[in-house]
Amino acid sequence: MAGAVAAVLGLLLLLGSPGASTGPPRDSLREELLLSPLPSGDLAATFQFRARWDSELHREGVSHYRLFPKALGQLISKYLVRELHLSLTQGFWRTRTWGQPYLQAPAGAELWVWFQDSVTDVDKAWKELSNILSGIFCASLNFIDSTNTVTPTASFKPLGLANVTDHHLLRYAVLPREVVCTENLTPWKKLLPCGSKAGLAVLLKAERLFHSSYHSQAVHIRPICRDASCLSVSWELRQTLTVVFDTFSIGQGKRDWSLFKMFSRTITEACPLASESKIYVDISSKTQENELLEVTPLPLSVHEASVQGDRRTYAVYDLLSPSLFNVSRSLNVQLKWKRPQDSLDLSTPVLHAQRYVSGYGLQTGEISTLIYNTHPYRAFPVILLETVPWYLRLYVHTLVITTKGKENKPSYIHYQPAQDRRRPHLLEMLIQLPANSVTKITIQFERALLKWTEYTPDPNHGFYVSPSVLSALVPSVIAMKAEDAEQSPLFTSLFPSSDGSSYFVRLYTEPLLVNLPTPDFSMPYNVICLTCTVVAVCYGSFYNLLTRTFHVEEPSRGGLAKRLANIIRKVRGVPPL
Amino acid sequence: MAAPLVLGILVAVTVRAVLYRSSLAGFISERVEVASPLNAWKRVVEGLALLDLGVSPYSGDVFHETPLIIYLFHFLIEYSELVFMITDVLTAVALYLAVQDFNKVVFKKQKLLMELDQYASDVAELIRTPMEMHYIPLKVALFYLLNPYTVMSCVAKSTCAINNTVIAFFILTTIKGSTLLSAIFLALATYQSLYPLTLFAPALLYLLQRQFIPVKLKSKGFWLYTTQYAALYLCSLVVIVCLSFFLLNSWDFIPSVYGFILSVPDLTPNIGLFWYFFAEMFEHFSLFFVCVFQINVFFYTIPLAVKLKEHPIFFLFVQLAIISIFKSYPTVGDVALYMAFLPLWSHLYRFLRNIFILSCVLIVCSLLFPVLWHLWIYAGSANSNFYYAITLTFNVGQILLISDYFYAFLRREYYLTHGLYLTRKDGTEAMLVLK
């Protein structure tokens, strides 16, 4: 009897499950934390959580989500998204003092999306997508509209698999005014399979994360090859969080770091759903004799990788290996600097940039961008993308690019002028940077007077100009061998590398704050009255002159007042007027 | 008469050349009173640079000039200073010749009316003599050339100078009596900036007068000539617009030029009334008030035509002034054009009531414009209300100036027909009132 029931159940299971021969799509989770000490003594911690799902989201009707969050999966299938990159950042990555970032994000909110070519109305899909993301991440992404969306032609090539690259399917928007806070961190953490209860995500405590110089959280969704033959597509969701802790505010002046000091928590276990859970600590040193850091507890293995043109050594803590938690129940990685404080060599990154606004007064101004190429002998091109809001009217005939005192003509310029209240300026240029040089790009603009309802409630704070984007393939000093994406650490496989001689870097400059002339906000009624009075003065004068004719004045017998006065005078006995 | 004019032209050209080479040229071209979004030189250069980059100049919102300007400056961009000096000289010469011809017409008409005994007996001192009219053309030309407004407009290379030249040629051809050329230049002027459309009425009235066709609504001759002139005008306008289409093979320039003039989206401060009004307007009423302000420019034409049908050139002057005051992006170059006509009415001086106050108002406002702009934009110690107040005062001054001249003109006409020394029924001196 029981056997028969079991047999029937087994048969039902076999017949009932759809696609029983293939089984449910496989998904896997990898989590990783990279601690890299920065040349200035600060410490950058980069968390990456990568969920990979071997499923074709667009073709099959998917209803069972396991590690891949349902909110994002439904979004991708409904709006036919091919790639989605959203980042929320507070602070600015100081490339000059901190070195090249692994993945920089601009201050505020940045969203760029590649749609599938089957989308008929990209703008409508973009608008709905940004509104839904605004709800998912509790960020004001609903302010993304046509006045801050652009379609770059060269800068944001797809990071995942791509066979069609019609750039009309790409949309890019930045909200530089967006503030990032705990409200944005909570929904981001909810997308993680283990939440913030197990694994590396227990370190993500808001009161420590936001007490930092730089906090950036991002979501990257892209299709990748399922295997080496690349016959089918998997979806990859990477959630990255980069935070930079300052020696002075967190470290209290001392340069010794530990997980507890930074996050006020230690790690007790790996996420049970993760197939890989590792902590990497950058212990590479410039010279062999002098080791930079002393790391406790002693790492079980050391990993060498060539990252961003440099050979680096990493101490690896594998949270899934049973020997890690033998000594103590919790893992608190501690880093101590071995060399004295002052003898640090600051290696300048090969490519860095800065941008500022110059000029005085509220009528005109000039945006200047300085791009530094500190490579001693290699020149390389860089694509610069500038998005300027419509109320700063750019004059492209004033665009001047100089390198070492001589004019440097860009080999490719794509300029789309702004339309008032409809779209912003878009300027994309491919500029060749000679070796060991500074390139200065200046363009003049005029400030517009807006209608009084178009100003923000704090108009004298100023208006933000989104950061400009520099994308370049920087030549590397050493030859980098292409490693298999599945075996190498996550932080090395962020950007697809085409060859071993250069690596891809995307930098963002500072956002700018520009003041506009303001009308007097208390005056609408007064202005309407006064202007209409002037028009009425004209109308009145002309009406009189057009409708009346000259007459000889008749002597008047006297008005009522005069007659009354005469009556009173008669009573008094005084001669009349 | 040619020699003093040539001397005046030389002086004017020298002044402009000196200013071009001085450091004031940059300062003047930045001034919002001289360069508006419609006619700034910086925007012409920007439009040509966009064309070089392969982008249509009308795809953005920076360039609002007609394709004719692109055609003109595509080849002449190197000699732009020379071009603007030549346009100023051409305007002055055109006005000189026009006024010379007009004086002859006025004198002939006066003689005719005197022979017909239309004038009263004691108006001898109001009759104009050839002696006093001899220097008027020179004065008109010099008033235009040496007016500080014109000089600044030329040094700033504002394309308002080109618009003024076209209007001056239109006036010249109208006074000479050529229907075809007058229609062509009027079409060109309307094509450049929309508002000279209203000059159709005074030109038509003058040409009818010159052809001795009486202006009666039932007359066949009147309607025949009117339709002829209107057809010539409309055909030339269509031809010019189609030629502009073939420059860039698109109709983009129509919303970019005429849509811009009519809908006033750019609120850059200028000497007009529109900018602050629409900066402070409630969004709900914006369309309504745009329509009201635009109608305001056009609707004085018919009443003025009815009142001034015997005096079409004065009608032209008043209409030009109304355009300059109430257009959407006025500059001092537009003001300079109608001010050039003031010597033509110098015989009205004794009837002007407020000329001293009004000239003081205009001079003081012109001097205060840059001061208050600096205080608002650069020093930050004033706000937009200061500049707006001067705008209001300047416009009130202009309006009262024109209505003062209008009053004086009408009063002189009354005296001519009714006698200068008026007495009441009981013999005492009479007062004239407007009733």
Short mmCIF file of N, CA and C in Angstrom, two decimals, chain A residues 360-364 393-398 413 415-423 425 444-454 517-532 534-535 537-555, chain B residues 30 32 42-43 45-46 49-50 53 55 59-62 265-269 273 275-283 286 289 293 296 299-300 303-304 307 318 322 326 373 376-378 383-385 388 392 395-396 399-400 402-403 406-407 410-411 414 422 424-425 430-435:
data_model
loop_
_atom_site.label_atom_id
_atom_site.label_comp_id
_atom_site.label_asym_id
_atom_site.label_seq_id
_atom_site.Cartn_x
_atom_site.Cartn_y
_atom_site.Cartn_z
N TYR A 360 33.68 84.33 -13.41
CA TYR A 360 33.03 85.02 -12.30
C TYR A 360 31.72 85.62 -12.79
N GLY A 361 30.84 85.88 -11.87
CA GLY A 361 29.56 86.44 -12.24
C GLY A 361 28.59 85.34 -12.64
N LEU A 362 27.35 85.74 -12.85
CA LEU A 362 26.30 84.78 -13.14
C LEU A 362 25.91 84.79 -14.61
N GLN A 363 26.76 85.35 -15.47
CA GLN A 363 26.36 85.38 -16.87
C GLN A 363 27.01 84.27 -17.67
N THR A 364 28.33 84.16 -17.53
CA THR A 364 29.06 83.16 -18.31
C THR A 364 29.96 82.37 -17.38
N ARG A 393 24.22 76.90 -21.37
CA ARG A 393 24.30 76.77 -22.83
C ARG A 393 25.76 76.71 -23.26
N LEU A 394 26.16 75.53 -23.73
CA LEU A 394 27.54 75.35 -24.17
C LEU A 394 27.73 75.97 -25.54
N TYR A 395 28.92 76.52 -25.77
CA TYR A 395 29.28 77.04 -27.09
C TYR A 395 30.42 76.19 -27.61
N VAL A 396 30.10 75.30 -28.53
CA VAL A 396 31.10 74.33 -28.96
C VAL A 396 32.20 74.99 -29.79
N HIS A 397 31.96 76.22 -30.27
CA HIS A 397 33.04 76.85 -31.02
C HIS A 397 34.12 77.37 -30.07
N THR A 398 33.83 77.39 -28.76
CA THR A 398 34.85 77.80 -27.80
C THR A 398 35.59 76.61 -27.22
N ILE A 413 34.47 63.50 -32.71
CA ILE A 413 33.61 64.33 -31.85
C ILE A 413 32.17 64.00 -32.18
N TYR A 415 28.66 65.64 -30.99
CA TYR A 415 28.06 66.68 -30.17
C TYR A 415 26.59 66.75 -30.48
N GLN A 416 25.78 66.65 -29.44
CA GLN A 416 24.35 66.81 -29.63
C GLN A 416 23.94 68.01 -28.80
N PRO A 417 23.57 69.15 -29.45
CA PRO A 417 23.24 70.33 -28.64
C PRO A 417 21.95 70.11 -27.87
N ALA A 418 21.78 70.89 -26.82
CA ALA A 418 20.63 70.73 -25.94
C ALA A 418 19.41 71.40 -26.55
N GLN A 419 18.25 70.92 -26.15
CA GLN A 419 17.01 71.62 -26.47
C GLN A 419 16.42 72.06 -25.15
N ASP A 420 16.02 73.33 -25.09
CA ASP A 420 15.53 73.88 -23.83
C ASP A 420 14.43 73.02 -23.25
N ARG A 421 14.62 72.63 -22.01
CA ARG A 421 13.61 71.89 -21.24
C ARG A 421 13.30 70.53 -21.85
N ARG A 422 14.16 70.05 -22.78
CA ARG A 422 13.85 68.73 -23.34
C ARG A 422 15.00 67.76 -23.23
N ARG A 423 16.20 68.19 -23.58
CA ARG A 423 17.31 67.26 -23.46
C ARG A 423 18.58 68.03 -23.17
N HIS A 425 22.93 68.74 -23.15
CA HIS A 425 24.04 68.67 -24.10
C HIS A 425 24.73 67.33 -23.96
N GLN A 444 33.25 77.09 -23.03
CA GLN A 444 32.54 78.17 -22.35
C GLN A 444 31.05 77.94 -22.38
N PHE A 445 30.38 78.48 -21.40
CA PHE A 445 28.93 78.34 -21.37
C PHE A 445 28.31 79.64 -20.87
N GLU A 446 27.01 79.73 -21.10
CA GLU A 446 26.23 80.90 -20.68
C GLU A 446 25.15 80.38 -19.75
N ARG A 447 24.86 81.14 -18.70
CA ARG A 447 23.85 80.65 -17.75
C ARG A 447 22.49 81.22 -18.12
N ALA A 448 21.49 80.37 -18.11
CA ALA A 448 20.14 80.79 -18.51
C ALA A 448 19.36 81.23 -17.28
N LEU A 449 18.39 82.08 -17.53
CA LEU A 449 17.45 82.45 -16.48
C LEU A 449 16.25 81.55 -16.64
N LEU A 450 15.90 80.83 -15.57
CA LEU A 450 14.80 79.88 -15.68
C LEU A 450 13.50 80.51 -15.22
N LYS A 451 12.40 79.84 -15.50
CA LYS A 451 11.13 80.30 -14.93
C LYS A 451 11.14 80.03 -13.43
N TRP A 452 10.42 80.84 -12.69
CA TRP A 452 10.56 80.75 -11.23
C TRP A 452 10.13 79.40 -10.68
N THR A 453 9.27 78.67 -11.40
CA THR A 453 8.85 77.37 -10.90
C THR A 453 9.88 76.28 -11.19
N GLU A 454 10.88 76.59 -12.01
CA GLU A 454 11.86 75.56 -12.36
C GLU A 454 13.04 75.52 -11.41
N PRO A 517 21.51 82.79 -12.28
CA PRO A 517 20.84 84.01 -11.79
C PRO A 517 19.40 83.67 -11.45
N THR A 518 18.92 84.25 -10.37
CA THR A 518 17.56 83.93 -9.95
C THR A 518 16.68 85.17 -10.06
N PRO A 519 15.42 84.99 -10.43
CA PRO A 519 14.49 86.12 -10.31
C PRO A 519 14.06 86.24 -8.86
N ASP A 520 13.35 87.28 -8.55
CA ASP A 520 12.88 87.43 -7.18
C ASP A 520 11.62 86.59 -7.03
N PHE A 521 11.66 85.63 -6.12
CA PHE A 521 10.56 84.68 -6.04
C PHE A 521 9.33 85.24 -5.37
N SER A 522 9.43 86.41 -4.75
CA SER A 522 8.27 86.95 -4.05
C SER A 522 7.44 87.86 -4.94
N MET A 523 7.80 87.94 -6.21
CA MET A 523 7.27 89.04 -7.03
C MET A 523 6.26 88.71 -8.11
N PRO A 524 5.73 87.49 -8.22
CA PRO A 524 4.92 87.24 -9.43
C PRO A 524 3.76 88.20 -9.62
N TYR A 525 3.01 88.46 -8.58
CA TYR A 525 1.87 89.36 -8.73
C TYR A 525 2.33 90.76 -9.09
N ASN A 526 3.39 91.23 -8.40
CA ASN A 526 3.88 92.58 -8.66
C ASN A 526 4.36 92.74 -10.09
N VAL A 527 5.07 91.73 -10.58
CA VAL A 527 5.61 91.83 -11.94
C VAL A 527 4.48 91.86 -12.95
N ILE A 528 3.49 91.01 -12.75
CA ILE A 528 2.36 91.00 -13.69
C ILE A 528 1.68 92.36 -13.69
N CYS A 529 1.45 92.91 -12.50
CA CYS A 529 0.79 94.21 -12.42
C CYS A 529 1.60 95.30 -13.09
N LEU A 530 2.90 95.36 -12.78
CA LEU A 530 3.71 96.45 -13.31
C LEU A 530 3.86 96.36 -14.82
N THR A 531 4.12 95.16 -15.33
CA THR A 531 4.28 95.04 -16.78
C THR A 531 2.98 95.36 -17.49
N CYS A 532 1.87 94.86 -16.96
CA CYS A 532 0.59 95.16 -17.59
C CYS A 532 0.29 96.66 -17.49
N VAL A 534 2.53 99.05 -17.76
CA VAL A 534 3.28 99.68 -18.84
C VAL A 534 2.57 99.47 -20.17
N VAL A 535 2.08 98.28 -20.39
CA VAL A 535 1.33 98.01 -21.63
C VAL A 535 0.08 98.86 -21.67
N VAL A 537 -0.28 101.77 -20.25
CA VAL A 537 0.09 103.17 -20.52
C VAL A 537 0.11 103.40 -22.02
N CYS A 538 0.69 102.45 -22.74
CA CYS A 538 0.73 102.59 -24.19
C CYS A 538 -0.67 102.54 -24.77
N TYR A 539 -1.41 101.55 -24.32
CA TYR A 539 -2.76 101.38 -24.84
C TYR A 539 -3.58 102.63 -24.57
N GLY A 540 -3.49 103.15 -23.33
CA GLY A 540 -4.28 104.32 -22.97
C GLY A 540 -3.93 105.54 -23.81
N SER A 541 -2.61 105.80 -23.94
CA SER A 541 -2.20 106.98 -24.71
C SER A 541 -2.67 106.86 -26.14
N PHE A 542 -2.47 105.69 -26.71
CA PHE A 542 -2.87 105.53 -28.11
C PHE A 542 -4.39 105.58 -28.26
N TYR A 543 -5.09 105.01 -27.32
CA TYR A 543 -6.56 105.06 -27.40
C TYR A 543 -7.05 106.49 -27.41
N ASN A 544 -6.47 107.30 -26.49
CA ASN A 544 -6.86 108.71 -26.45
C ASN A 544 -6.58 109.41 -27.76
N LEU A 545 -5.38 109.18 -28.28
CA LEU A 545 -5.00 109.90 -29.49
C LEU A 545 -5.76 109.41 -30.72
N LEU A 546 -6.18 108.17 -30.70
CA LEU A 546 -6.85 107.63 -31.88
C LEU A 546 -8.34 107.89 -31.88
N THR A 547 -8.94 107.94 -30.71
CA THR A 547 -10.40 108.05 -30.70
C THR A 547 -10.89 109.46 -30.39
N ARG A 548 -10.00 110.30 -29.87
CA ARG A 548 -10.48 111.64 -29.54
C ARG A 548 -9.94 112.65 -30.54
N THR A 549 -10.65 113.73 -30.69
CA THR A 549 -10.19 114.79 -31.58
C THR A 549 -10.05 116.07 -30.77
N PHE A 550 -9.34 117.02 -31.38
CA PHE A 550 -9.12 118.28 -30.70
C PHE A 550 -10.38 119.14 -30.78
N HIS A 551 -10.69 119.78 -29.69
CA HIS A 551 -11.78 120.74 -29.66
C HIS A 551 -11.33 121.97 -28.92
N VAL A 552 -11.95 123.07 -29.30
CA VAL A 552 -11.72 124.29 -28.53
C VAL A 552 -12.48 124.14 -27.22
N GLU A 553 -11.82 124.54 -26.15
CA GLU A 553 -12.42 124.30 -24.85
C GLU A 553 -13.56 125.28 -24.62
N GLU A 554 -14.71 124.77 -24.26
CA GLU A 554 -15.84 125.62 -23.92
C GLU A 554 -15.71 126.06 -22.48
N PRO A 555 -16.00 127.35 -22.21
CA PRO A 555 -15.93 127.73 -20.80
C PRO A 555 -17.03 127.00 -20.03
N GLU B 30 29.19 91.45 -25.07
CA GLU B 30 28.58 90.65 -24.01
C GLU B 30 27.31 91.28 -23.48
N VAL B 32 23.74 92.43 -22.70
CA VAL B 32 22.45 91.86 -23.10
C VAL B 32 21.56 92.88 -23.75
N LYS B 42 27.80 85.78 -31.25
CA LYS B 42 28.34 84.54 -30.69
C LYS B 42 27.52 83.34 -31.18
N ARG B 43 26.22 83.55 -31.30
CA ARG B 43 25.36 82.45 -31.71
C ARG B 43 25.48 82.17 -33.20
N VAL B 45 28.30 82.45 -34.87
CA VAL B 45 29.53 81.67 -34.95
C VAL B 45 29.28 80.24 -34.48
N GLU B 46 28.47 80.11 -33.42
CA GLU B 46 28.14 78.78 -32.91
C GLU B 46 27.39 77.96 -33.95
N ALA B 49 29.73 76.82 -36.53
CA ALA B 49 30.59 75.75 -36.00
C ALA B 49 29.83 74.43 -35.95
N LEU B 50 28.54 74.48 -35.60
CA LEU B 50 27.73 73.26 -35.58
C LEU B 50 27.61 72.69 -36.98
N LEU B 53 30.57 70.82 -37.77
CA LEU B 53 30.65 69.54 -37.07
C LEU B 53 29.71 68.51 -37.66
N VAL B 55 26.36 68.82 -37.57
CA VAL B 55 25.09 68.83 -36.85
C VAL B 55 24.28 70.00 -37.37
N SER B 59 19.19 72.03 -34.59
CA SER B 59 18.85 70.89 -33.74
C SER B 59 18.95 71.24 -32.27
N GLY B 60 19.69 72.28 -31.96
CA GLY B 60 19.76 72.72 -30.57
C GLY B 60 18.93 73.97 -30.39
N ASP B 61 19.10 74.64 -29.28
CA ASP B 61 18.34 75.85 -29.00
C ASP B 61 19.24 77.05 -28.86
N VAL B 62 20.36 77.04 -29.56
CA VAL B 62 21.29 78.16 -29.44
C VAL B 62 21.16 79.09 -30.65
N PRO B 265 10.65 81.11 -25.49
CA PRO B 265 11.07 80.17 -24.46
C PRO B 265 12.30 80.62 -23.69
N ASP B 266 13.14 81.43 -24.34
CA ASP B 266 14.40 81.83 -23.72
C ASP B 266 14.16 83.11 -22.93
N LEU B 267 14.48 83.07 -21.64
CA LEU B 267 14.17 84.21 -20.79
C LEU B 267 15.39 85.04 -20.47
N THR B 268 16.38 85.08 -21.36
CA THR B 268 17.56 85.91 -21.13
C THR B 268 17.13 87.37 -21.01
N PRO B 269 17.59 88.07 -19.98
CA PRO B 269 17.17 89.47 -19.80
C PRO B 269 17.55 90.33 -20.99
N LEU B 273 9.93 93.81 -22.25
CA LEU B 273 9.05 93.53 -21.13
C LEU B 273 8.79 92.05 -20.93
N TRP B 275 10.77 89.24 -20.71
CA TRP B 275 11.56 88.23 -20.00
C TRP B 275 11.14 88.08 -18.56
N TYR B 276 11.01 89.13 -17.82
CA TYR B 276 10.72 88.97 -16.40
C TYR B 276 9.28 88.57 -16.19
N PHE B 277 8.42 89.06 -17.09
CA PHE B 277 7.01 88.71 -17.01
C PHE B 277 6.85 87.20 -17.10
N PHE B 278 7.52 86.55 -18.06
CA PHE B 278 7.36 85.12 -18.21
C PHE B 278 8.23 84.34 -17.25
N ALA B 279 9.25 84.98 -16.67
CA ALA B 279 10.02 84.29 -15.63
C ALA B 279 9.18 84.17 -14.36
N GLU B 280 8.27 85.12 -14.16
CA GLU B 280 7.46 85.11 -12.94
C GLU B 280 6.03 84.68 -13.20
N MET B 281 5.78 84.09 -14.34
CA MET B 281 4.40 83.78 -14.70
C MET B 281 4.00 82.43 -14.12
N PHE B 282 2.79 82.30 -13.71
CA PHE B 282 2.27 80.99 -13.33
C PHE B 282 2.14 80.16 -14.60
N GLU B 283 2.57 78.93 -14.52
CA GLU B 283 2.63 78.05 -15.69
C GLU B 283 1.29 77.95 -16.41
N SER B 286 0.67 80.82 -18.89
CA SER B 286 1.78 81.20 -19.77
C SER B 286 1.31 81.37 -21.21
N PHE B 289 -0.86 84.56 -21.81
CA PHE B 289 -0.17 85.84 -21.84
C PHE B 289 0.79 85.96 -23.01
N PHE B 293 0.55 89.17 -25.40
CA PHE B 293 1.67 90.04 -25.71
C PHE B 293 1.98 90.08 -27.20
N ASN B 296 -0.56 92.18 -28.92
CA ASN B 296 -0.33 93.57 -28.60
C ASN B 296 0.54 94.27 -29.64
N PHE B 299 -1.93 94.60 -33.02
CA PHE B 299 -3.29 95.11 -33.14
C PHE B 299 -3.40 96.62 -33.20
N TYR B 300 -2.26 97.36 -33.09
CA TYR B 300 -2.36 98.80 -33.26
C TYR B 300 -2.43 99.18 -34.72
N PRO B 303 -6.24 100.43 -36.19
CA PRO B 303 -6.67 101.75 -35.72
C PRO B 303 -5.76 102.86 -36.23
N LEU B 304 -4.43 102.60 -36.24
CA LEU B 304 -3.53 103.63 -36.75
C LEU B 304 -3.74 103.86 -38.24
N LYS B 307 -6.74 106.11 -38.60
CA LYS B 307 -6.51 107.50 -38.19
C LYS B 307 -5.52 108.21 -39.09
N VAL B 318 5.46 105.38 -36.41
CA VAL B 318 4.82 104.92 -35.17
C VAL B 318 4.81 103.39 -35.12
N ILE B 322 6.45 100.93 -32.35
CA ILE B 322 5.69 99.93 -31.58
C ILE B 322 6.35 98.56 -31.70
N PHE B 326 7.65 96.57 -28.33
CA PHE B 326 6.89 95.42 -27.86
C PHE B 326 7.30 94.10 -28.48
N TRP B 373 22.96 95.89 -14.14
CA TRP B 373 23.29 94.53 -14.56
C TRP B 373 24.51 94.04 -13.80
N TRP B 376 23.67 93.19 -10.25
CA TRP B 376 22.91 91.92 -10.08
C TRP B 376 23.77 90.72 -10.37
N ILE B 377 24.44 90.73 -11.53
CA ILE B 377 25.09 89.51 -12.00
C ILE B 377 26.49 89.35 -11.43
N TYR B 378 27.21 90.43 -11.31
CA TYR B 378 28.61 90.29 -10.90
C TYR B 378 28.82 90.62 -9.44
N ASN B 383 19.31 92.64 -6.94
CA ASN B 383 18.72 91.45 -7.54
C ASN B 383 18.02 91.83 -8.83
N SER B 384 17.31 90.89 -9.41
CA SER B 384 16.78 91.10 -10.75
C SER B 384 15.77 92.22 -10.80
N ASN B 385 15.18 92.58 -9.65
CA ASN B 385 14.17 93.64 -9.66
C ASN B 385 14.74 94.97 -10.10
N TYR B 388 14.95 94.99 -13.82
CA TYR B 388 13.59 94.99 -14.32
C TYR B 388 12.99 96.38 -14.23
N LEU B 392 11.40 98.68 -17.20
CA LEU B 392 10.08 99.29 -17.21
C LEU B 392 10.16 100.77 -17.51
N ASN B 395 11.03 101.54 -21.12
CA ASN B 395 9.92 101.31 -22.04
C ASN B 395 8.83 102.36 -21.88
N VAL B 396 8.57 102.78 -20.64
CA VAL B 396 7.59 103.85 -20.44
C VAL B 396 8.08 105.12 -21.13
N ILE B 399 7.50 104.77 -24.82
CA ILE B 399 6.08 104.86 -25.16
C ILE B 399 5.61 106.30 -25.10
N LEU B 400 6.03 107.01 -24.04
CA LEU B 400 5.57 108.39 -23.91
C LEU B 400 6.20 109.27 -24.98
N ILE B 402 6.83 108.36 -28.09
CA ILE B 402 6.07 108.15 -29.32
C ILE B 402 4.70 108.80 -29.23
N SER B 403 4.06 108.65 -28.09
CA SER B 403 2.72 109.25 -27.99
C SER B 403 2.82 110.76 -27.97
N PHE B 406 3.10 111.75 -31.53
CA PHE B 406 1.79 111.53 -32.14
C PHE B 406 0.86 112.70 -31.80
N TYR B 407 0.85 113.07 -30.52
CA TYR B 407 0.04 114.20 -30.07
C TYR B 407 0.42 115.46 -30.81
N LEU B 410 -0.77 115.38 -34.45
CA LEU B 410 -2.20 115.60 -34.60
C LEU B 410 -2.57 117.05 -34.32
N ARG B 411 -1.86 117.63 -33.35
CA ARG B 411 -2.15 119.01 -32.98
C ARG B 411 -1.78 119.94 -34.12
N TYR B 414 -4.36 119.86 -36.75
CA TYR B 414 -5.55 120.64 -36.37
C TYR B 414 -5.32 122.13 -36.61
N LEU B 422 -6.26 130.56 -32.06
CA LEU B 422 -7.67 130.23 -31.89
C LEU B 422 -8.28 131.12 -30.84
N ARG B 424 -11.92 131.97 -28.62
CA ARG B 424 -13.23 131.45 -28.24
C ARG B 424 -14.30 132.38 -28.76
N LYS B 425 -15.53 132.03 -28.48
CA LYS B 425 -16.65 132.81 -28.99
C LYS B 425 -16.59 134.24 -28.48
N ALA B 430 -8.16 130.65 -26.82
CA ALA B 430 -8.77 129.35 -26.56
C ALA B 430 -7.75 128.30 -26.18
N MET B 431 -8.20 127.30 -25.45
CA MET B 431 -7.36 126.15 -25.11
C MET B 431 -7.85 124.98 -25.95
N LEU B 432 -6.92 124.16 -26.33
CA LEU B 432 -7.27 122.96 -27.11
C LEU B 432 -7.23 121.76 -26.18
N VAL B 433 -8.30 121.00 -26.21
CA VAL B 433 -8.27 119.76 -25.43
C VAL B 433 -8.64 118.60 -26.34
N LEU B 434 -8.27 117.47 -25.89
CA LEU B 434 -8.54 116.24 -26.62
C LEU B 434 -9.81 115.64 -26.02
N LYS B 435 -10.88 115.66 -26.78
CA LYS B 435 -12.11 115.14 -26.19
C LYS B 435 -12.72 114.07 -27.06
#
